Amino acid sequence: MRRRMIFKFGLTVIVVVAVCMFYVIHQQADHNAQESATKQDRGVQNQSEKPKEMTKEEKLRLAQKEKKEKRWRDSIHLSIVVCGDRGNESITLIKSAILFTKTYVFIHIFAEEDLHSSLKHQLKSWPSLVKKKFEYILYGISFPGSNQEWKMLFKPCASQRLFIPSLLTNVDSLVYVDTDVIFLSPLEDIWFHFSRFNKTQSVALAPESEDRQTGWYNRFARHPYYGELGVNSGVMLMNLTRLRNSTWLPSIVQYYKEYKLKITWGDQDLINIYFHFHPDELYVYPCEWNYRPDHCMYMSVCKGADHSGAYVLHGSRRSMHNEKQPAFKAVYSTFKEYDFYDNLKTSFLPRLQKNIAATSDTPCGTVGHIFTTRVAQYINHTEK
């Protein structure tokens, strides 16, 4: 009797286990079949939802967009600020910038609204072959909170440069120059300095002075400044991406609040204060990249320019227009009068050399080669 009960119980267990296994196997088979059908449905749906092939017009627009974006990335970006009576001066500056430069140039012009029409008219009047070398974009003058105190900080609108990183958010790097600047060499030459920046440097500037005995900052400044002699802000390479990622803007605003009663040269003083506290962010290039009357008015103190000529001429204190520095005025006048139709080698260069030679009895004129060497080297090399 006991054996029969055990046998019946065992048989029951086997039957229950068999039924359970059959149920599980059947359910799994149904699930696999359903999943397979779903995948097939999706495949059919995906095949029916293939993206439509672009039309020729759409492909052309896409190609043009990609080409424009590449040009924006690969071009040189130049920025100037134009206010007051600096309109004609800025046109001569732009002429010098594109005259020798082979790379396409985007020029970002911050200007008072009443100057826009005149600037457009003059730039549009240039020959089409010249206009193919660059593109300009006009902006209004803009300060934080429409604060006119910033506008009149030093020269009209000069402090606009302080806020360029937050205004041109789609530009990585640019060359900023004052309008009283003339390029004596291609923009590619000064642009090359960006490749020499280390990982922390965001701005390149030249020293304010070469001599402690005549330096302004070390003798008169009542605020912190960079290094022993300070830096000049007239010719400024700016890595805008790094500046945006730094404490640049809030620091500049804070330094202005703290030192505004002690600064003399406006935005340049604020820049000096910033790099006094952040020296690792500054790259210093030599005086031939920002050659000014101070370098030759008493004696020649820019050794790099003595040897190789000036790359960038900065006519500070209106020396491009007054009679105090005839050599600077001679260079400016030669570029201003050039109309793009004259041959560089047979017309422009001889005229520049002649105009500089006429100033040989003046302090800066005695080192006239400084004003012509780079121009002559470029023209003679490219027009062999």
mmCIF file of C-alpha atoms in Angstrom:
data_model
loop_
_atom_site.group_PDB
_atom_site.id
_atom_site.type_symbol
_atom_site.label_atom_id
_atom_site.label_comp_id
_atom_site.label_asym_id
_atom_site.label_seq_id
_atom_site.Cartn_x
_atom_site.Cartn_y
_atom_site.Cartn_z
ATOM 1 C CA MET A 1 0.000 0.000 0.000
ATOM 2 C CA ARG A 2 2.763 2.393 0.927
ATOM 3 C CA ARG A 3 4.657 1.657 -2.296
ATOM 4 C CA ARG A 4 1.529 2.281 -4.394
ATOM 5 C CA MET A 5 1.028 5.725 -2.810
ATOM 6 C CA ILE A 6 4.631 6.686 -3.434
ATOM 7 C CA PHE A 7 4.317 5.561 -7.059
ATOM 8 C CA LYS A 8 1.138 7.607 -7.585
ATOM 9 C CA PHE A 9 2.744 10.692 -6.002
ATOM 10 C CA GLY A 10 5.852 10.404 -8.185
ATOM 11 C CA LEU A 11 3.736 9.951 -11.295
ATOM 12 C CA THR A 12 1.709 13.049 -10.401
ATOM 13 C CA VAL A 13 4.856 15.134 -9.938
ATOM 14 C CA ILE A 14 6.207 14.019 -13.329
ATOM 15 C CA VAL A 15 2.929 14.933 -15.023
ATOM 16 C CA VAL A 16 2.833 18.387 -13.370
ATOM 17 C CA VAL A 17 6.449 19.107 -14.344
ATOM 18 C CA ALA A 18 5.798 18.012 -17.926
ATOM 19 C CA VAL A 19 2.721 20.232 -18.168
ATOM 20 C CA CYS A 20 4.658 23.230 -16.805
ATOM 21 C CA MET A 21 7.535 22.702 -19.255
ATOM 22 C CA PHE A 22 5.129 22.427 -22.170
ATOM 23 C CA TYR A 23 3.457 25.691 -21.125
ATOM 24 C CA VAL A 24 6.771 27.552 -20.802
ATOM 25 C CA ILE A 25 8.068 26.269 -24.144
ATOM 26 C CA HIS A 26 4.808 27.207 -25.847
ATOM 27 C CA GLN A 27 4.847 30.737 -24.386
ATOM 28 C CA GLN A 28 8.465 31.283 -25.439
ATOM 29 C CA ALA A 29 7.703 30.116 -28.957
ATOM 30 C CA ASP A 30 4.761 32.542 -29.185
ATOM 31 C CA HIS A 31 6.969 35.411 -27.892
ATOM 32 C CA ASN A 32 9.719 34.679 -30.424
ATOM 33 C CA ALA A 33 7.210 34.501 -33.242
ATOM 34 C CA GLN A 34 5.648 37.820 -32.183
ATOM 35 C CA GLU A 35 9.057 39.506 -31.879
ATOM 36 C CA SER A 36 10.099 38.243 -35.295
ATOM 37 C CA ALA A 37 6.896 39.570 -36.820
ATOM 38 C CA THR A 38 7.434 42.941 -35.146
ATOM 39 C CA LYS A 39 10.963 43.182 -36.533
ATOM 40 C CA GLN A 40 9.688 42.353 -39.987
ATOM 41 C CA ASP A 41 7.020 45.034 -39.670
ATOM 42 C CA ARG A 42 9.653 47.548 -38.562
ATOM 43 C CA GLY A 43 11.883 46.588 -41.453
ATOM 44 C CA VAL A 44 9.061 47.134 -43.897
ATOM 45 C CA GLN A 45 8.232 50.447 -42.200
ATOM 46 C CA ASN A 46 11.874 51.607 -42.247
ATOM 47 C CA GLN A 47 12.120 50.725 -45.922
ATOM 48 C CA SER A 48 8.997 52.722 -46.613
ATOM 49 C CA GLU A 49 10.309 55.687 -44.537
ATOM 50 C CA LYS A 50 13.693 56.106 -46.220
ATOM 51 C CA PRO A 51 14.620 59.815 -46.396
ATOM 52 C CA LYS A 52 13.872 61.398 -49.685
ATOM 53 C CA GLU A 53 16.916 62.147 -51.810
ATOM 54 C CA MET A 54 17.880 65.835 -51.788
ATOM 55 C CA THR A 55 17.127 67.880 -54.837
ATOM 56 C CA LYS A 56 19.895 69.575 -56.794
ATOM 57 C CA GLU A 57 18.883 72.902 -55.268
ATOM 58 C CA GLU A 58 19.061 71.489 -51.732
ATOM 59 C CA LYS A 59 22.468 69.933 -52.398
ATOM 60 C CA LEU A 60 23.701 73.227 -53.792
ATOM 61 C CA ARG A 61 22.473 75.175 -50.754
ATOM 62 C CA LEU A 62 24.106 72.664 -48.404
ATOM 63 C CA ALA A 63 27.404 72.843 -50.302
ATOM 64 C CA GLN A 64 27.316 76.645 -50.236
ATOM 65 C CA LYS A 65 26.610 76.642 -46.505
ATOM 66 C CA GLU A 66 29.516 74.276 -45.815
ATOM 67 C CA LYS A 67 31.808 76.352 -48.033
ATOM 68 C CA LYS A 68 30.825 79.549 -46.205
ATOM 69 C CA GLU A 69 31.394 77.942 -42.800
ATOM 70 C CA LYS A 70 34.819 76.694 -43.897
ATOM 71 C CA ARG A 71 35.777 80.132 -45.206
ATOM 72 C CA TRP A 72 34.712 81.666 -41.888
ATOM 73 C CA ARG A 73 36.917 79.205 -39.995
ATOM 74 C CA ASP A 74 39.925 79.456 -42.300
ATOM 75 C CA SER A 75 39.936 83.234 -42.826
ATOM 76 C CA ILE A 76 41.732 85.986 -40.949
ATOM 77 C CA HIS A 77 39.430 88.111 -38.790
ATOM 78 C CA LEU A 78 40.279 91.794 -38.289
ATOM 79 C CA SER A 79 38.399 94.203 -36.034
ATOM 80 C CA ILE A 80 38.404 97.994 -35.710
ATOM 81 C CA VAL A 81 36.330 100.578 -33.842
ATOM 82 C CA VAL A 82 35.420 103.779 -35.701
ATOM 83 C CA CYS A 83 34.020 106.878 -34.025
ATOM 84 C CA GLY A 84 34.194 110.629 -34.448
ATOM 85 C CA ASP A 85 36.401 111.811 -37.319
ATOM 86 C CA ARG A 86 38.213 108.481 -37.791
ATOM 87 C CA GLY A 87 36.198 107.304 -40.803
ATOM 88 C CA ASN A 88 38.669 108.148 -43.582
ATOM 89 C CA GLU A 89 41.567 106.951 -41.455
ATOM 90 C CA SER A 90 39.883 103.565 -41.028
ATOM 91 C CA ILE A 91 39.458 103.191 -44.803
ATOM 92 C CA THR A 92 43.210 103.687 -45.302
ATOM 93 C CA LEU A 93 43.866 101.142 -42.562
ATOM 94 C CA ILE A 94 41.654 98.556 -44.294
ATOM 95 C CA LYS A 95 43.385 99.263 -47.598
ATOM 96 C CA SER A 96 46.776 98.519 -46.050
ATOM 97 C CA ALA A 97 45.404 95.357 -44.423
ATOM 98 C CA ILE A 98 44.213 93.735 -47.650
ATOM 99 C CA LEU A 99 46.811 95.144 -50.041
ATOM 100 C CA PHE A 100 49.459 92.495 -49.329
ATOM 101 C CA THR A 101 47.323 89.766 -47.759
ATOM 102 C CA LYS A 102 46.500 86.574 -49.701
ATOM 103 C CA THR A 103 44.175 84.941 -47.157
ATOM 104 C CA TYR A 104 40.504 85.926 -47.239
ATOM 105 C CA VAL A 105 39.729 88.529 -44.559
ATOM 106 C CA PHE A 106 36.583 89.180 -42.539
ATOM 107 C CA ILE A 107 36.602 92.739 -41.189
ATOM 108 C CA HIS A 108 34.418 93.447 -38.157
ATOM 109 C CA ILE A 109 33.760 97.203 -37.994
ATOM 110 C CA PHE A 110 32.196 98.651 -34.860
ATOM 111 C CA ALA A 111 31.118 102.184 -35.762
ATOM 112 C CA GLU A 112 28.717 104.927 -34.799
ATOM 113 C CA GLU A 113 25.517 104.721 -36.817
ATOM 114 C CA ASP A 114 26.061 108.005 -38.663
ATOM 115 C CA LEU A 115 29.339 106.649 -40.097
ATOM 116 C CA HIS A 116 27.893 103.453 -41.580
ATOM 117 C CA SER A 117 26.704 104.995 -44.845
ATOM 118 C CA SER A 118 30.031 106.664 -45.610
ATOM 119 C CA LEU A 119 32.042 103.536 -44.787
ATOM 120 C CA LYS A 120 29.820 101.391 -47.027
ATOM 121 C CA HIS A 121 30.072 103.877 -49.885
ATOM 122 C CA GLN A 122 33.861 104.021 -49.794
ATOM 123 C CA LEU A 123 34.379 100.270 -49.515
ATOM 124 C CA LYS A 124 31.896 99.535 -52.309
ATOM 125 C CA SER A 125 33.744 101.938 -54.619
ATOM 126 C CA TRP A 126 36.850 99.725 -54.703
ATOM 127 C CA PRO A 127 37.570 97.536 -57.755
ATOM 128 C CA SER A 128 35.767 94.184 -57.856
ATOM 129 C CA LEU A 129 39.055 92.245 -57.821
ATOM 130 C CA VAL A 130 39.911 93.922 -54.520
ATOM 131 C CA LYS A 131 36.474 93.407 -52.995
ATOM 132 C CA LYS A 132 36.789 89.665 -53.668
ATOM 133 C CA LYS A 133 39.594 89.516 -51.111
ATOM 134 C CA PHE A 134 37.532 90.475 -48.071
ATOM 135 C CA GLU A 135 34.117 90.873 -46.514
ATOM 136 C CA TYR A 136 33.130 93.485 -43.964
ATOM 137 C CA ILE A 137 30.427 93.432 -41.306
ATOM 138 C CA LEU A 138 29.194 96.648 -39.690
ATOM 139 C CA TYR A 139 28.034 96.756 -36.070
ATOM 140 C CA GLY A 140 26.774 99.549 -33.875
ATOM 141 C CA ILE A 141 28.593 100.646 -30.739
ATOM 142 C CA SER A 142 27.488 98.608 -27.743
ATOM 143 C CA PHE A 143 28.453 98.788 -24.070
ATOM 144 C CA PRO A 144 27.115 96.928 -21.016
ATOM 145 C CA GLY A 145 23.804 98.416 -19.967
ATOM 146 C CA SER A 146 24.107 101.144 -22.657
ATOM 147 C CA ASN A 147 26.611 102.794 -20.349
ATOM 148 C CA GLN A 148 27.886 105.953 -22.071
ATOM 149 C CA GLU A 149 30.565 106.266 -19.390
ATOM 150 C CA TRP A 150 32.418 103.441 -21.156
ATOM 151 C CA LYS A 151 32.148 105.250 -24.488
ATOM 152 C CA MET A 152 33.950 108.334 -23.197
ATOM 153 C CA LEU A 153 36.479 106.449 -21.070
ATOM 154 C CA PHE A 154 39.398 107.642 -23.205
ATOM 155 C CA LYS A 155 39.123 108.285 -26.944
ATOM 156 C CA PRO A 156 35.549 107.995 -28.215
ATOM 157 C CA CYS A 157 34.498 104.341 -28.301
ATOM 158 C CA ALA A 158 38.046 102.997 -27.755
ATOM 159 C CA SER A 159 36.884 100.865 -24.844
ATOM 160 C CA GLN A 160 34.596 98.932 -27.217
ATOM 161 C CA ARG A 161 37.468 96.490 -27.726
ATOM 162 C CA LEU A 162 37.123 95.336 -24.116
ATOM 163 C CA PHE A 163 33.716 93.817 -24.888
ATOM 164 C CA ILE A 164 34.429 92.245 -28.291
ATOM 165 C CA PRO A 165 34.698 88.690 -26.838
ATOM 166 C CA SER A 166 31.097 88.872 -25.634
ATOM 167 C CA LEU A 167 29.845 90.516 -28.854
ATOM 168 C CA LEU A 168 31.476 88.306 -31.515
ATOM 169 C CA THR A 169 30.591 84.967 -29.956
ATOM 170 C CA ASN A 170 30.953 83.084 -33.265
ATOM 171 C CA VAL A 171 34.553 84.250 -33.834
ATOM 172 C CA ASP A 172 37.451 82.289 -32.345
ATOM 173 C CA SER A 173 40.350 84.720 -32.830
ATOM 174 C CA LEU A 174 40.998 88.114 -34.388
ATOM 175 C CA VAL A 175 43.455 90.960 -34.805
ATOM 176 C CA TYR A 176 42.240 94.178 -33.205
ATOM 177 C CA VAL A 177 43.921 97.461 -34.178
ATOM 178 C CA ASP A 178 43.336 101.142 -33.563
ATOM 179 C CA THR A 179 42.355 103.088 -36.680
ATOM 180 C CA ASP A 180 45.694 104.960 -36.712
ATOM 181 C CA VAL A 181 47.495 101.810 -37.862
ATOM 182 C CA ILE A 182 49.065 100.922 -41.215
ATOM 183 C CA PHE A 183 50.083 97.347 -42.083
ATOM 184 C CA LEU A 184 53.471 97.225 -43.808
ATOM 185 C CA SER A 185 53.333 93.442 -44.274
ATOM 186 C CA PRO A 186 50.662 90.784 -44.954
ATOM 187 C CA LEU A 187 48.210 89.976 -42.176
ATOM 188 C CA GLU A 188 49.451 86.383 -42.340
ATOM 189 C CA ASP A 189 52.689 87.571 -40.713
ATOM 190 C CA ILE A 190 51.105 88.868 -37.518
ATOM 191 C CA TRP A 191 48.437 86.117 -37.528
ATOM 192 C CA PHE A 192 51.240 83.562 -37.276
ATOM 193 C CA HIS A 193 51.857 84.645 -33.673
ATOM 194 C CA PHE A 194 48.672 82.838 -32.644
ATOM 195 C CA SER A 195 50.498 79.576 -33.341
ATOM 196 C CA ARG A 196 53.120 80.602 -30.791
ATOM 197 C CA PHE A 197 50.666 81.019 -27.910
ATOM 198 C CA ASN A 198 51.033 78.516 -25.103
ATOM 199 C CA LYS A 199 48.001 76.857 -23.499
ATOM 200 C CA THR A 200 47.214 79.782 -21.180
ATOM 201 C CA GLN A 201 47.857 82.824 -23.387
ATOM 202 C CA SER A 202 44.837 84.630 -24.834
ATOM 203 C CA VAL A 203 46.184 88.031 -25.944
ATOM 204 C CA ALA A 204 49.328 89.338 -27.668
ATOM 205 C CA LEU A 205 50.615 92.884 -27.135
ATOM 206 C CA ALA A 206 53.845 94.825 -27.610
ATOM 207 C CA PRO A 207 55.645 96.682 -24.801
ATOM 208 C CA GLU A 208 54.622 100.275 -24.137
ATOM 209 C CA SER A 209 58.253 101.297 -23.882
ATOM 210 C CA GLU A 210 61.732 99.980 -24.542
ATOM 211 C CA ASP A 211 63.527 102.200 -22.025
ATOM 212 C CA ARG A 212 62.949 102.756 -18.304
ATOM 213 C CA GLN A 213 64.199 106.342 -18.521
ATOM 214 C CA THR A 214 61.427 107.314 -20.926
ATOM 215 C CA GLY A 215 58.760 104.777 -19.912
ATOM 216 C CA TRP A 216 55.409 106.199 -18.874
ATOM 217 C CA TYR A 217 54.031 103.441 -16.665
ATOM 218 C CA ASN A 218 57.111 102.946 -14.529
ATOM 219 C CA ARG A 219 57.360 106.722 -13.920
ATOM 220 C CA PHE A 220 53.768 107.931 -13.657
ATOM 221 C CA ALA A 221 51.205 105.125 -13.279
ATOM 222 C CA ARG A 222 49.150 105.113 -10.076
ATOM 223 C CA HIS A 223 47.721 101.680 -10.718
ATOM 224 C CA PRO A 224 49.107 98.171 -11.325
ATOM 225 C CA TYR A 225 50.456 97.452 -14.820
ATOM 226 C CA TYR A 226 52.059 94.581 -16.690
ATOM 227 C CA GLY A 227 55.750 93.814 -16.184
ATOM 228 C CA GLU A 228 58.343 96.566 -15.803
ATOM 229 C CA LEU A 229 57.161 98.982 -18.493
ATOM 230 C CA GLY A 230 53.555 98.074 -19.323
ATOM 231 C CA VAL A 231 52.072 97.154 -22.709
ATOM 232 C CA ASN A 232 50.477 99.133 -25.549
ATOM 233 C CA SER A 233 47.009 98.084 -26.695
ATOM 234 C CA GLY A 234 46.981 99.571 -30.229
ATOM 235 C CA VAL A 235 47.785 96.282 -32.002
ATOM 236 C CA MET A 236 46.185 93.362 -30.196
ATOM 237 C CA LEU A 237 45.819 89.684 -31.038
ATOM 238 C CA MET A 238 42.780 88.282 -29.214
ATOM 239 C CA ASN A 239 41.866 84.634 -28.788
ATOM 240 C CA LEU A 240 38.198 85.348 -28.099
ATOM 241 C CA THR A 241 37.371 81.773 -27.137
ATOM 242 C CA ARG A 242 39.939 81.789 -24.346
ATOM 243 C CA LEU A 243 38.901 85.259 -23.215
ATOM 244 C CA ARG A 244 35.280 84.133 -22.974
ATOM 245 C CA ASN A 245 36.386 81.192 -20.830
ATOM 246 C CA SER A 246 38.466 83.428 -18.556
ATOM 247 C CA THR A 247 37.584 86.080 -15.987
ATOM 248 C CA TRP A 248 38.252 88.826 -18.552
ATOM 249 C CA LEU A 249 34.922 90.643 -18.639
ATOM 250 C CA PRO A 250 33.972 90.604 -14.935
ATOM 251 C CA SER A 251 37.559 91.493 -14.014
ATOM 252 C CA ILE A 252 37.664 94.471 -16.404
ATOM 253 C CA VAL A 253 34.401 95.807 -14.976
ATOM 254 C CA GLN A 254 35.677 95.324 -11.426
ATOM 255 C CA TYR A 255 39.028 96.982 -12.155
ATOM 256 C CA TYR A 256 37.242 99.968 -13.655
ATOM 257 C CA LYS A 257 35.192 100.430 -10.484
ATOM 258 C CA GLU A 258 38.306 100.095 -8.353
ATOM 259 C CA TYR A 259 40.788 102.217 -10.336
ATOM 260 C CA LYS A 260 38.714 104.631 -12.454
ATOM 261 C CA LEU A 261 40.012 107.666 -10.558
ATOM 262 C CA LYS A 262 43.622 106.579 -11.112
ATOM 263 C CA ILE A 263 43.713 105.615 -14.790
ATOM 264 C CA THR A 264 44.940 107.997 -17.510
ATOM 265 C CA TRP A 265 44.884 106.005 -20.754
ATOM 266 C CA GLY A 266 41.439 104.465 -20.336
ATOM 267 C CA ASP A 267 41.019 100.981 -21.764
ATOM 268 C CA GLN A 268 44.782 100.497 -22.184
ATOM 269 C CA ASP A 269 45.258 101.036 -18.454
ATOM 270 C CA LEU A 270 42.518 98.504 -17.690
ATOM 271 C CA ILE A 271 44.218 96.001 -19.983
ATOM 272 C CA ASN A 272 47.502 96.585 -18.158
ATOM 273 C CA ILE A 273 45.817 96.100 -14.807
ATOM 274 C CA TYR A 274 44.255 92.843 -15.984
ATOM 275 C CA PHE A 275 47.554 91.371 -17.179
ATOM 276 C CA HIS A 276 49.333 92.548 -14.040
ATOM 277 C CA PHE A 277 47.090 90.114 -12.174
ATOM 278 C CA HIS A 278 46.980 87.514 -15.002
ATOM 279 C CA PRO A 279 50.469 87.597 -16.565
ATOM 280 C CA ASP A 280 50.242 83.969 -17.682
ATOM 281 C CA GLU A 281 47.497 84.954 -20.153
ATOM 282 C CA LEU A 282 49.649 87.440 -22.097
ATOM 283 C CA TYR A 283 51.989 86.805 -25.018
ATOM 284 C CA VAL A 284 54.395 89.690 -25.656
ATOM 285 C CA TYR A 285 55.730 90.260 -29.154
ATOM 286 C CA PRO A 286 58.464 92.814 -29.932
ATOM 287 C CA CYS A 287 58.147 96.470 -30.913
ATOM 288 C CA GLU A 288 58.318 95.948 -34.688
ATOM 289 C CA TRP A 289 54.736 94.637 -34.507
ATOM 290 C CA ASN A 290 53.520 97.939 -33.033
ATOM 291 C CA TYR A 291 56.011 100.573 -34.176
ATOM 292 C CA ARG A 292 55.231 104.055 -32.842
ATOM 293 C CA PRO A 293 56.822 107.535 -32.869
ATOM 294 C CA ASP A 294 58.243 106.819 -29.406
ATOM 295 C CA HIS A 295 60.603 104.331 -31.047
ATOM 296 C CA CYS A 296 62.378 106.926 -33.167
ATOM 297 C CA MET A 297 61.500 110.475 -32.072
ATOM 298 C CA TYR A 298 64.636 110.877 -29.917
ATOM 299 C CA MET A 299 66.742 107.934 -30.979
ATOM 300 C CA SER A 300 66.066 104.572 -32.566
ATOM 301 C CA VAL A 301 65.188 102.172 -29.728
ATOM 302 C CA CYS A 302 63.372 99.336 -31.531
ATOM 303 C CA LYS A 303 66.203 96.970 -32.412
ATOM 304 C CA GLY A 304 63.992 94.489 -34.260
ATOM 305 C CA ALA A 305 62.748 97.217 -36.611
ATOM 306 C CA ASP A 306 66.292 98.503 -37.101
ATOM 307 C CA HIS A 307 67.255 95.072 -38.351
ATOM 308 C CA SER A 308 64.181 93.879 -40.255
ATOM 309 C CA GLY A 309 61.877 96.883 -40.602
ATOM 310 C CA ALA A 310 58.496 97.512 -38.972
ATOM 311 C CA TYR A 311 55.664 95.081 -39.694
ATOM 312 C CA VAL A 312 52.895 97.261 -38.291
ATOM 313 C CA LEU A 313 52.999 101.068 -38.018
ATOM 314 C CA HIS A 314 51.001 102.750 -35.252
ATOM 315 C CA GLY A 315 50.659 106.513 -35.647
ATOM 316 C CA SER A 316 49.694 107.313 -32.072
ATOM 317 C CA ARG A 317 48.977 110.903 -31.009
ATOM 318 C CA ARG A 318 47.692 111.754 -34.509
ATOM 319 C CA SER A 319 51.177 111.461 -35.993
ATOM 320 C CA MET A 320 49.677 110.264 -39.284
ATOM 321 C CA HIS A 321 48.109 113.697 -39.746
ATOM 322 C CA ASN A 322 50.153 116.395 -38.005
ATOM 323 C CA GLU A 323 53.618 117.723 -38.825
ATOM 324 C CA LYS A 324 55.365 116.415 -35.708
ATOM 325 C CA GLN A 325 56.370 113.094 -37.316
ATOM 326 C CA PRO A 326 56.659 113.615 -41.107
ATOM 327 C CA ALA A 327 57.802 110.019 -41.722
ATOM 328 C CA PHE A 328 54.567 108.608 -40.288
ATOM 329 C CA LYS A 329 52.501 111.101 -42.253
ATOM 330 C CA ALA A 330 54.409 110.213 -45.439
ATOM 331 C CA VAL A 331 53.551 106.520 -45.077
ATOM 332 C CA TYR A 332 49.899 107.270 -44.356
ATOM 333 C CA SER A 333 49.588 109.630 -47.330
ATOM 334 C CA THR A 334 51.157 107.107 -49.709
ATOM 335 C CA PHE A 335 48.681 104.388 -48.732
ATOM 336 C CA LYS A 336 45.754 106.803 -48.753
ATOM 337 C CA GLU A 337 46.509 107.988 -52.296
ATOM 338 C CA TYR A 338 47.037 104.513 -53.734
ATOM 339 C CA ASP A 339 43.991 103.603 -55.874
ATOM 340 C CA PHE A 340 44.642 99.871 -56.570
ATOM 341 C CA TYR A 341 45.193 100.467 -60.273
ATOM 342 C CA ASP A 342 48.835 101.534 -59.992
ATOM 343 C CA ASN A 343 51.484 98.835 -60.151
ATOM 344 C CA LEU A 344 52.938 98.075 -56.733
ATOM 345 C CA LYS A 345 56.514 97.631 -57.912
ATOM 346 C CA THR A 346 56.818 100.411 -60.476
ATOM 347 C CA SER A 347 54.519 102.982 -58.908
ATOM 348 C CA PHE A 348 53.563 102.426 -55.273
ATOM 349 C CA LEU A 349 56.949 101.337 -53.876
ATOM 350 C CA PRO A 350 59.006 104.118 -55.585
ATOM 351 C CA ARG A 351 56.478 106.695 -54.342
ATOM 352 C CA LEU A 352 56.713 105.373 -50.779
ATOM 353 C CA GLN A 353 60.517 105.398 -50.870
ATOM 354 C CA LYS A 354 60.553 108.918 -52.317
ATOM 355 C CA ASN A 355 58.120 110.249 -49.698
ATOM 356 C CA ILE A 356 60.141 108.717 -46.871
ATOM 357 C CA ALA A 357 63.424 110.060 -48.302
ATOM 358 C CA ALA A 358 61.921 113.543 -48.179
ATOM 359 C CA THR A 359 61.760 113.252 -44.373
ATOM 360 C CA SER A 360 65.397 112.222 -43.920
ATOM 361 C CA ASP A 361 66.243 115.377 -41.961
ATOM 362 C CA THR A 362 63.718 114.484 -39.228
ATOM 363 C CA PRO A 363 64.387 112.114 -36.282
ATOM 364 C CA CYS A 364 62.230 109.235 -37.573
ATOM 365 C CA GLY A 365 63.183 109.956 -41.160
ATOM 366 C CA THR A 366 66.825 109.193 -40.388
ATOM 367 C CA VAL A 367 65.798 105.539 -40.031
ATOM 368 C CA GLY A 368 63.643 105.567 -43.148
ATOM 369 C CA HIS A 369 64.455 101.940 -43.988
ATOM 370 C CA ILE A 370 62.259 100.928 -41.041
ATOM 371 C CA PHE A 371 59.208 102.225 -42.945
ATOM 372 C CA THR A 372 60.012 100.638 -46.314
ATOM 373 C CA THR A 373 61.910 97.371 -45.740
ATOM 374 C CA ARG A 374 58.909 95.063 -45.224
ATOM 375 C CA VAL A 375 56.942 96.609 -48.086
ATOM 376 C CA ALA A 376 59.879 96.347 -50.478
ATOM 377 C CA GLN A 377 60.611 92.764 -49.465
ATOM 378 C CA TYR A 378 57.008 91.704 -50.058
ATOM 379 C CA ILE A 379 56.620 93.461 -53.408
ATOM 380 C CA ASN A 380 59.999 92.342 -54.786
ATOM 381 C CA HIS A 381 59.339 88.761 -53.707
ATOM 382 C CA THR A 382 55.830 88.505 -55.149
ATOM 383 C CA GLU A 383 56.485 90.340 -58.399
ATOM 384 C CA LYS A 384 59.668 88.614 -59.514
#
